[in-house]
Structure formats: structure tokens, C-alpha cells
PDB file of C-alpha atoms in Angstrom:
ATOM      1  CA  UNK A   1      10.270  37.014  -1.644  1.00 47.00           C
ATOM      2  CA  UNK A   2      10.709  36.683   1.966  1.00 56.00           C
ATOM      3  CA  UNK A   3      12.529  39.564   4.204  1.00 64.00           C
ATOM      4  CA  UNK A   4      16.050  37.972   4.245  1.00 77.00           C
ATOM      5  CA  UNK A   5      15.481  37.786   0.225  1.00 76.00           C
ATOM      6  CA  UNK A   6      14.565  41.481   0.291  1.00 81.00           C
ATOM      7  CA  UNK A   7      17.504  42.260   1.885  1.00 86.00           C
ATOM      8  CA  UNK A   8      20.101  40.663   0.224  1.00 87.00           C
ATOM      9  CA  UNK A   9      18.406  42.323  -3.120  1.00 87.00           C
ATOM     10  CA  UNK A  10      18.629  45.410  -1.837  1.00 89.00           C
ATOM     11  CA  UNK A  11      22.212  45.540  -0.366  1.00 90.00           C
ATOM     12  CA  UNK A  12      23.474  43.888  -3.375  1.00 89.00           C
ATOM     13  CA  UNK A  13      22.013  46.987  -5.408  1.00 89.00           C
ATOM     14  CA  UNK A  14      23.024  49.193  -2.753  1.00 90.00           C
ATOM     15  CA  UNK A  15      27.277  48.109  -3.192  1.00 89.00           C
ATOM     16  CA  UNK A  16      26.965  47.654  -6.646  1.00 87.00           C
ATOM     17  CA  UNK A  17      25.947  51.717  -6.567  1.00 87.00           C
ATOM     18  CA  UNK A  18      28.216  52.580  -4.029  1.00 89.00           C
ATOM     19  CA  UNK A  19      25.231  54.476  -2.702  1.00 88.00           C
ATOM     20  CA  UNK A  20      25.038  55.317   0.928  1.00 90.00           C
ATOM     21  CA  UNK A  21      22.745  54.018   3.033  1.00 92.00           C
ATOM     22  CA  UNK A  22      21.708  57.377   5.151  1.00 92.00           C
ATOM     23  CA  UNK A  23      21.177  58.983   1.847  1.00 89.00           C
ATOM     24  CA  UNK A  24      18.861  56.336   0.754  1.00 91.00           C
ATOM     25  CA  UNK A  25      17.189  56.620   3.910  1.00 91.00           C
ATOM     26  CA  UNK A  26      16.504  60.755   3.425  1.00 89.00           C
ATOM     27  CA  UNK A  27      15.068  59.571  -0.052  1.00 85.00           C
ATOM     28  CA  UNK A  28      12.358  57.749   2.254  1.00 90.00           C
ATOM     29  CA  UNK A  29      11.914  60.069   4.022  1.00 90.00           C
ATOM     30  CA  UNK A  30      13.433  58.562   7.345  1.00 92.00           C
ATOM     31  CA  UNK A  31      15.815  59.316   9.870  1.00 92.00           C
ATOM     32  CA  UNK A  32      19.625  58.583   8.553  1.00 91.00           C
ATOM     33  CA  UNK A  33      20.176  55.235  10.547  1.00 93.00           C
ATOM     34  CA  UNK A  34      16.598  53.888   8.892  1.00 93.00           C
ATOM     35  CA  UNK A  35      18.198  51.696   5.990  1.00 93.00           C
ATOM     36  CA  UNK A  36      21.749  50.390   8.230  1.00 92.00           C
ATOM     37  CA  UNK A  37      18.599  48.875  11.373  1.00 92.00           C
ATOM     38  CA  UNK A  38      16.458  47.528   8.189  1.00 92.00           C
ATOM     39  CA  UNK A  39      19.267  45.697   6.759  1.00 92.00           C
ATOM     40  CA  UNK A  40      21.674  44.930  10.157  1.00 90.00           C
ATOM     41  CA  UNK A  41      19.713  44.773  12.824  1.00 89.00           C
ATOM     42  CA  UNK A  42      16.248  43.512  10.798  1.00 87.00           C
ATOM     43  CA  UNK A  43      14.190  46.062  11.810  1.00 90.00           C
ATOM     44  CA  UNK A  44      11.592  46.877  10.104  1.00 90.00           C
ATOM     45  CA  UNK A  45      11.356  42.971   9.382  1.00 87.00           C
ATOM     46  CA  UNK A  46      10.263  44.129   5.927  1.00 86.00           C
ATOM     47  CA  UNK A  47      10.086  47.091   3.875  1.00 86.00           C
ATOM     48  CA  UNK A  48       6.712  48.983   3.848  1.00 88.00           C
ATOM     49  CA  UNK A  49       4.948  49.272   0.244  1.00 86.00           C
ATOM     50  CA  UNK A  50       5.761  53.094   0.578  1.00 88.00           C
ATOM     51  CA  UNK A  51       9.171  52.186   1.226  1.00 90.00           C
ATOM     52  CA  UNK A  52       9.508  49.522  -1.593  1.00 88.00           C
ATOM     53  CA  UNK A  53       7.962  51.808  -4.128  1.00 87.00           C
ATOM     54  CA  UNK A  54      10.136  54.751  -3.681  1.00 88.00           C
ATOM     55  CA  UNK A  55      12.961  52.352  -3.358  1.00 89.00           C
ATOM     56  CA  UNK A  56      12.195  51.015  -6.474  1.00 86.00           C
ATOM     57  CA  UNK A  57      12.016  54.412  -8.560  1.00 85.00           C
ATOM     58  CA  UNK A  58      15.166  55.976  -7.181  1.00 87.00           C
ATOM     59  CA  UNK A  59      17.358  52.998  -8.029  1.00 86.00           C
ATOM     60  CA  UNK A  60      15.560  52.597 -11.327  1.00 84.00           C
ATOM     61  CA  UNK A  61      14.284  48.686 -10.863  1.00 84.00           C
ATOM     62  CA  UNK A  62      11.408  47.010 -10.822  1.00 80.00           C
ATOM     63  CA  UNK A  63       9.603  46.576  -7.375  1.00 82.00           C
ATOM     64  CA  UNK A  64      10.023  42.529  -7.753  1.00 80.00           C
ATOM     65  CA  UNK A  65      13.450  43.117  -7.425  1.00 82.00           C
ATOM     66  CA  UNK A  66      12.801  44.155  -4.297  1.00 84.00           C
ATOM     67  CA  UNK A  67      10.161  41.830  -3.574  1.00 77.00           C
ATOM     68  CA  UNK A  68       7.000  43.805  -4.692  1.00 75.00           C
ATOM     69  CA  UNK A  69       4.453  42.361  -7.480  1.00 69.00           C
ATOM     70  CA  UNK A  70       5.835  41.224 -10.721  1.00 64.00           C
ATOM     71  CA  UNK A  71       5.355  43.574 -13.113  1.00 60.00           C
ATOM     72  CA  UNK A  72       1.789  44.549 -13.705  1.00 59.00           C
ATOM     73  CA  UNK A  73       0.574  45.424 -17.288  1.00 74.00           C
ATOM     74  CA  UNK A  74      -0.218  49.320 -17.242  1.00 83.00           C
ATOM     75  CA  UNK A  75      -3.791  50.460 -15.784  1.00 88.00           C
ATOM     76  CA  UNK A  76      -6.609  51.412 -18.849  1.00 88.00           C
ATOM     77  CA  UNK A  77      -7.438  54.906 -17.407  1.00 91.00           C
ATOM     78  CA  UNK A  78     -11.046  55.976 -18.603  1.00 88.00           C
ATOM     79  CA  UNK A  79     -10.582  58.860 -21.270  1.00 86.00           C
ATOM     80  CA  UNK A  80     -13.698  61.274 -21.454  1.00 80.00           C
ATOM     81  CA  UNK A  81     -15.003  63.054 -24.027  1.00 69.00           C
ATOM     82  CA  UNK A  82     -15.474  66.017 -21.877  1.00 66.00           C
ATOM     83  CA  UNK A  83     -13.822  69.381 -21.334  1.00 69.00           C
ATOM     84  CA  UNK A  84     -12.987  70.901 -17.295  1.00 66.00           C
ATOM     85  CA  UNK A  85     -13.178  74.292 -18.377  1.00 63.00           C
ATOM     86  CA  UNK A  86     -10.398  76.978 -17.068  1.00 64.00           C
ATOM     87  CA  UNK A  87     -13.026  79.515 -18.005  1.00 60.00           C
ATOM     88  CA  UNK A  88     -16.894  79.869 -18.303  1.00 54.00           C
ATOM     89  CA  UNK A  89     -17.149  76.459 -17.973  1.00 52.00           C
ATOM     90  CA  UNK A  90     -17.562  73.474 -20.739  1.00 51.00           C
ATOM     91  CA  UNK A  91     -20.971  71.550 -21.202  1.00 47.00           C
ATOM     92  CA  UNK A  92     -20.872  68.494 -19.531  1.00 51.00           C
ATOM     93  CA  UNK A  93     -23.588  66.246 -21.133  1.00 47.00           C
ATOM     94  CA  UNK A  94     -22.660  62.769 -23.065  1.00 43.00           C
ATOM     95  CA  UNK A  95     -19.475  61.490 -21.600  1.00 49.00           C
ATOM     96  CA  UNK A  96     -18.578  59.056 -24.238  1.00 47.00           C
ATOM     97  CA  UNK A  97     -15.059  57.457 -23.628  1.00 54.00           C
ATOM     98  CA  UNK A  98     -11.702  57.922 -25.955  1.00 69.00           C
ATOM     99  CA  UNK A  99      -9.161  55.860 -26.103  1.00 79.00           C
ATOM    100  CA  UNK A 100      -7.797  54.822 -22.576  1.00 85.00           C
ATOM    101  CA  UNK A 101      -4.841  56.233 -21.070  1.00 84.00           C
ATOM    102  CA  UNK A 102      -2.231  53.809 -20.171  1.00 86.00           C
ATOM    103  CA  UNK A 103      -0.924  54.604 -16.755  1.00 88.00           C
ATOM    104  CA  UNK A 104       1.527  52.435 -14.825  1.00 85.00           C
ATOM    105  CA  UNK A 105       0.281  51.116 -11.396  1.00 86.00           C
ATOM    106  CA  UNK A 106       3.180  52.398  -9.788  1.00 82.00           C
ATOM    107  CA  UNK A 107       2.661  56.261 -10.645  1.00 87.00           C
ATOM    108  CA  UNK A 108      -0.788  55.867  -9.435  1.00 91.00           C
ATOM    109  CA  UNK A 109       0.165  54.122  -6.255  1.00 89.00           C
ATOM    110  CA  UNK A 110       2.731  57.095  -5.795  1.00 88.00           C
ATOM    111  CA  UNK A 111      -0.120  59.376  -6.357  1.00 92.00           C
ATOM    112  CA  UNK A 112      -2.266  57.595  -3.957  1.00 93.00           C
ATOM    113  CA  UNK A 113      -5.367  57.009  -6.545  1.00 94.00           C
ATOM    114  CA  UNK A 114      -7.054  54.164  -7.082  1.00 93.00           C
ATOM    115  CA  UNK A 115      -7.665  52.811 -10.589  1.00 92.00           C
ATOM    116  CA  UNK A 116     -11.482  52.808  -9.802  1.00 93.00           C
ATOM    117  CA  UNK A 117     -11.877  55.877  -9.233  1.00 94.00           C
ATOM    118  CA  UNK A 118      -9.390  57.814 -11.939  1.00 94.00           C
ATOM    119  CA  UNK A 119     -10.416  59.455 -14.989  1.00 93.00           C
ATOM    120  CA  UNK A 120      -8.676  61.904 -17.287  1.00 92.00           C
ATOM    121  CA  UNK A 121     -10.370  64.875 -18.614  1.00 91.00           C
ATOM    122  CA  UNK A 122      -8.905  67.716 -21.083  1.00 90.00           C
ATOM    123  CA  UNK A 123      -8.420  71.479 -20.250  1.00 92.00           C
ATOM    124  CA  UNK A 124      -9.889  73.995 -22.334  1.00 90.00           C
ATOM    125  CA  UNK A 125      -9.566  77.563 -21.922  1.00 91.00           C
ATOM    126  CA  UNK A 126      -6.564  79.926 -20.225  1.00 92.00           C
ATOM    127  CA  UNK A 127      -7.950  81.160 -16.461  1.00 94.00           C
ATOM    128  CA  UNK A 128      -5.729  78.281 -14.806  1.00 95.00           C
ATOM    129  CA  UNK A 129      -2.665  79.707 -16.594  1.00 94.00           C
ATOM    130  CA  UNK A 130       0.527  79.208 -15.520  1.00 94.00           C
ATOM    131  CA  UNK A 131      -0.657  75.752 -13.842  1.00 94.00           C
ATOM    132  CA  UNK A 132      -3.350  74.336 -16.557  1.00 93.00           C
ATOM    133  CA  UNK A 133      -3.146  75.163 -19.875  1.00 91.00           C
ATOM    134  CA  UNK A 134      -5.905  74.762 -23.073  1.00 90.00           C
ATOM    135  CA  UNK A 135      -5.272  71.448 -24.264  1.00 88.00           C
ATOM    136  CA  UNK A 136      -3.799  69.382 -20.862  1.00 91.00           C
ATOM    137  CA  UNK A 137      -4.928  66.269 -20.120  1.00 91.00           C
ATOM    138  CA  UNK A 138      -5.530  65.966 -16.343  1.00 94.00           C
ATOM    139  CA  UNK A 139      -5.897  63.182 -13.760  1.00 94.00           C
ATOM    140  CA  UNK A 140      -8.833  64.031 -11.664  1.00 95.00           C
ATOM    141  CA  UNK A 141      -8.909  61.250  -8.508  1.00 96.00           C
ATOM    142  CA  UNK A 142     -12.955  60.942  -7.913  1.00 95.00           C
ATOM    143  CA  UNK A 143     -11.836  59.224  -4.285  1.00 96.00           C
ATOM    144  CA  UNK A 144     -11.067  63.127  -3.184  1.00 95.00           C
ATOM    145  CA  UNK A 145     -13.789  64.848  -3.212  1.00 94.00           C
ATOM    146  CA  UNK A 146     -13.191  67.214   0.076  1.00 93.00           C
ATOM    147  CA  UNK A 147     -12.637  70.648  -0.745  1.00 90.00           C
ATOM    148  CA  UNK A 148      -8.782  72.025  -0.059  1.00 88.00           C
ATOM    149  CA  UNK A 149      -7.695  75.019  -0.695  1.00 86.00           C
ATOM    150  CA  UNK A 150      -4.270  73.607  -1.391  1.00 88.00           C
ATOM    151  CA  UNK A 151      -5.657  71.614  -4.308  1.00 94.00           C
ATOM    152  CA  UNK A 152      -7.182  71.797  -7.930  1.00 96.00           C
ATOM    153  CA  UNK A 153     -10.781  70.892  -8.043  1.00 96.00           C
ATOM    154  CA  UNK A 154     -12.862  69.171 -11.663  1.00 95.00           C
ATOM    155  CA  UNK A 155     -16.620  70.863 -10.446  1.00 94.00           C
ATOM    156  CA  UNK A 156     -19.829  70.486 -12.183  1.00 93.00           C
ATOM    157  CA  UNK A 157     -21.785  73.794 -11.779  1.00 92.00           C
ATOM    158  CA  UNK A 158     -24.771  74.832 -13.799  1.00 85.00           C
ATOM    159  CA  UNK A 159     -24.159  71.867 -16.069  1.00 82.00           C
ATOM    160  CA  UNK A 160     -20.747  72.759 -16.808  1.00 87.00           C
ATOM    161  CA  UNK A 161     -17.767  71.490 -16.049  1.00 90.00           C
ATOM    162  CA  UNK A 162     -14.676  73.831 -14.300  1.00 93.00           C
ATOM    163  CA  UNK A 163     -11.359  73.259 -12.937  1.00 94.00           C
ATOM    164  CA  UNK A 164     -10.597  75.596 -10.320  1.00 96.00           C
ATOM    165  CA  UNK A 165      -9.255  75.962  -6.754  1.00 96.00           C
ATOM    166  CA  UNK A 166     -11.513  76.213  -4.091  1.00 96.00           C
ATOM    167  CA  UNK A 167     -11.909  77.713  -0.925  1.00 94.00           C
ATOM    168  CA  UNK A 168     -15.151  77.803   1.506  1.00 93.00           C
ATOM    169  CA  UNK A 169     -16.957  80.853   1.698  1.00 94.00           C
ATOM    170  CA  UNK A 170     -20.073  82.082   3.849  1.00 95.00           C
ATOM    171  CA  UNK A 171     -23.046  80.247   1.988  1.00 95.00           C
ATOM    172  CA  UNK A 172     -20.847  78.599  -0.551  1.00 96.00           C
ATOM    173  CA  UNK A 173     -17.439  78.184  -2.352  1.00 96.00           C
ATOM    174  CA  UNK A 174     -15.310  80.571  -3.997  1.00 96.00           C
ATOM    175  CA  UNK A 175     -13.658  79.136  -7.272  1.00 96.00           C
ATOM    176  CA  UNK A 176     -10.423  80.238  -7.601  1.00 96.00           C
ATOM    177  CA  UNK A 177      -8.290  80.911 -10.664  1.00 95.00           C
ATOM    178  CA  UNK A 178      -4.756  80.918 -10.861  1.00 96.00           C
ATOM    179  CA  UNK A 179      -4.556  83.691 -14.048  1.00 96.00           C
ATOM    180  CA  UNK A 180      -5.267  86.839 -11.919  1.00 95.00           C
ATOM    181  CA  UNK A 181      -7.281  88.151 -15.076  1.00 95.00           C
ATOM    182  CA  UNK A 182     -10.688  86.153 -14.067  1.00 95.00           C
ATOM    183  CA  UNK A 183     -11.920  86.873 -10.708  1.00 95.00           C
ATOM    184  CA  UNK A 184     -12.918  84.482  -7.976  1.00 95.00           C
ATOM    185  CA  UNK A 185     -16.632  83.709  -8.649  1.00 95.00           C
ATOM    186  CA  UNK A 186     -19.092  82.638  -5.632  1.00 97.00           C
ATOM    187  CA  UNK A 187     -21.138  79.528  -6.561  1.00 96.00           C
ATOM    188  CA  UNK A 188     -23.757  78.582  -4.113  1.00 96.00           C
ATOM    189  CA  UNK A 189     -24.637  76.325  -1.481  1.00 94.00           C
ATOM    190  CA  UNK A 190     -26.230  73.161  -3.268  1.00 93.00           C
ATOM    191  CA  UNK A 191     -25.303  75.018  -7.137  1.00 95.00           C
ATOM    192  CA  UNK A 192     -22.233  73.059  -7.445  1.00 95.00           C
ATOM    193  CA  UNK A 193     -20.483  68.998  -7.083  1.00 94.00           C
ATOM    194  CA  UNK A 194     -17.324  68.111  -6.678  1.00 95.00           C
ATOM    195  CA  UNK A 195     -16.302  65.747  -9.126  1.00 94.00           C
ATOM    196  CA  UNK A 196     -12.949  65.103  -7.745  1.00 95.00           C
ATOM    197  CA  UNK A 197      -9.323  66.266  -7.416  1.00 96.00           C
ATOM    198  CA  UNK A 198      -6.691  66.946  -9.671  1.00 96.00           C
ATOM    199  CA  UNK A 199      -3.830  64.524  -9.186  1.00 95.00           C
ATOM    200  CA  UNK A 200      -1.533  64.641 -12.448  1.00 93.00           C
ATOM    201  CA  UNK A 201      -0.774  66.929 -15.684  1.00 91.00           C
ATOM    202  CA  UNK A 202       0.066  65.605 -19.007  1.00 84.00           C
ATOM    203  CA  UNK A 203       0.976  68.123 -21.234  1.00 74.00           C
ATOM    204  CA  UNK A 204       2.632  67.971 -24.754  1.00 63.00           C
ATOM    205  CA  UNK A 205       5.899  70.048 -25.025  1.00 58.00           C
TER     206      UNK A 205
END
């Protein structure tokens, strides 16, 4: 589908909605006039993928409506028969895989992983409490591996595997828990790997 396609699509859902287009363009993220120059004036000549993509999940369509791929089948996520541990930590030896998780392309494009590099793991244990809980099933993105304090972290130390937040310290890291019962616990220079970030929670209600 070619811009002037794209367009039309999108206007048409637009006045079937009676949406407004400055309010649309806050859901982007852009200045209020964003949408009216996209679809008046032809600027941007088309919509960006980010664009397209949040486009597409506010108004509840497919992105080929709005010129994107057809619909993709969902992504096989790699299950692992491992445990992060929001403790001590949980033995990470055999990694044999489970049953894949099905994940649709679009939530991981929104998340900004790629399907190489995602993996889901389960949580075991309570120091993460209120954000992880014993039993979630966690996205960990392998791609982001740069430690943020802002962030969740899936670590192999000692042979184990945690999920923690980390911070730098003199030397070292500091893993981080979120229950204030456990303690931060100093883990060495060259005693630890990042495996990769947390990017999504499942969790059965």
C-alpha cells in the first residue's frame, strides 16, 4: 500500500470514529498538528513503523489496514526449563526447552526485542515482591545486556541464575531487590554475566 492508500485508510477510520486528529497525534507521541500535515499537507510522505504500530493498537486494526505486513503468524518464543531466582539464586545447568510461548510480532516490536534474541524464563522465590512474583513467566531480551539501574536484570552468578536490579558499585555490581527484606548483595568484578533484560511479565491472575 502506497502513501495516498495509507491515507485514505486511515482518514476513513479516523471519521468513521469521530476521533480527533490532535488527539491521535498525542497518542504518537507528536505535536497536535502531526496527523492534520500527514494527511493534508503529505508530510511525513508515509507513516513511520513506530507510527503505524501504535496507530494500529489504539484503533484496534490490523497494521495492513494501514499498510503494514499482513498479518504474521505469532513468534515461537524459546521456553526454558530454568528458574531466575528472586532469592538465593536457582541452578542454572541443562536448559532444556518447554513448550514455546506464542507471542505476537507486534508486542515484541512495541517492546523493541527481537525474536532472536527473546527467551522466557520462570520466577521462583519472593525477594522481587511487589514487581516479580514465584511463579511469573518473564521476557528477558538477551539484545540488552548493559547494566541500568532503571531496569530488571536475568544474571548468572556462581552458577545460579537471579533476577535482580542492578546498579554499579566500586569493584562490582550491587544486586538489588525490590522486597526490602533481602539486602543488596555485592557480586564481584568478573563473578557475574548478564544474561539480559527483563522486558515483559506474564502472570496468572
Amino acid at each position: 500500500m502506497n502513501g495516498d492508500f495509507q491515507r485514505v485508510a486511515l482518514a476513513g477510520l479516523i471519521a468513521e470514529r469521530g476521533l480527533s486528529l490532535s488527539e491521535l497525534s498525542r497518542v504518537l507521541g507528536r505535536n497536535a498538528a502531526y496527523l492534520h500535515q500527514y494527511l493534508h499537507r503529505g508530510s511525513p510522505r508515509e507513516l513511520s513503523e513506530r507510527d503505524r504500530a501504535r496507530l494500529a493498537a489504539y484503533l484496534g486494526v490490523d497494521e495492513a489496514a494501514l499498510g503494514g505486513p499482513s498479518p504474521a503468524i505469532l513468534v515461537p518464543v524459546p521456553r526454558l526449563d530454568v528458574r531466575a531466582a528472586a532469592g538465593a539464586g536457582a541452578f542454572a545447568g541443562e536448559e532444556a526447552a518447554r513448550q514455546p510461548f506464542p507471542f505476537p510480532p507486534l508486542l515484541l516490536r512495541q517492546l523493541g526485542v527481537r525474536p532472536e534474541a527473546a527467551s522466557m524464563i520462570r520466577v521462583t522465590g519472593d525477594s522481587m515482591l511487589p514487581t516479580l512474583g514465584d511463579g511469573d513467566e518473564i521476557l528477558v531480551d538477551r539484545d540488552k545486556r548493559r547494566i541500568d539501574s532503571r531496569g530488571i536484570f536475568v544474571l548468572r552468578v556462581e552458577e545460579a541464575l537471579v533476577v535482580k536490579r542492578v546498579r554499579s558499585a566500586v569493584g562490582g555490581i550491587d544486586m538489588v531487590s525490590d522486597n526490602p527484606a533481602y539486602p543488596p548483595r555485592f557480586v564481584a568484578m568478573g563473578a557475574y554475566e548478564v544474561i539480559g533484560r527483563v522486558a515483559w511479565l506474564g502472570r496468572a491472575l
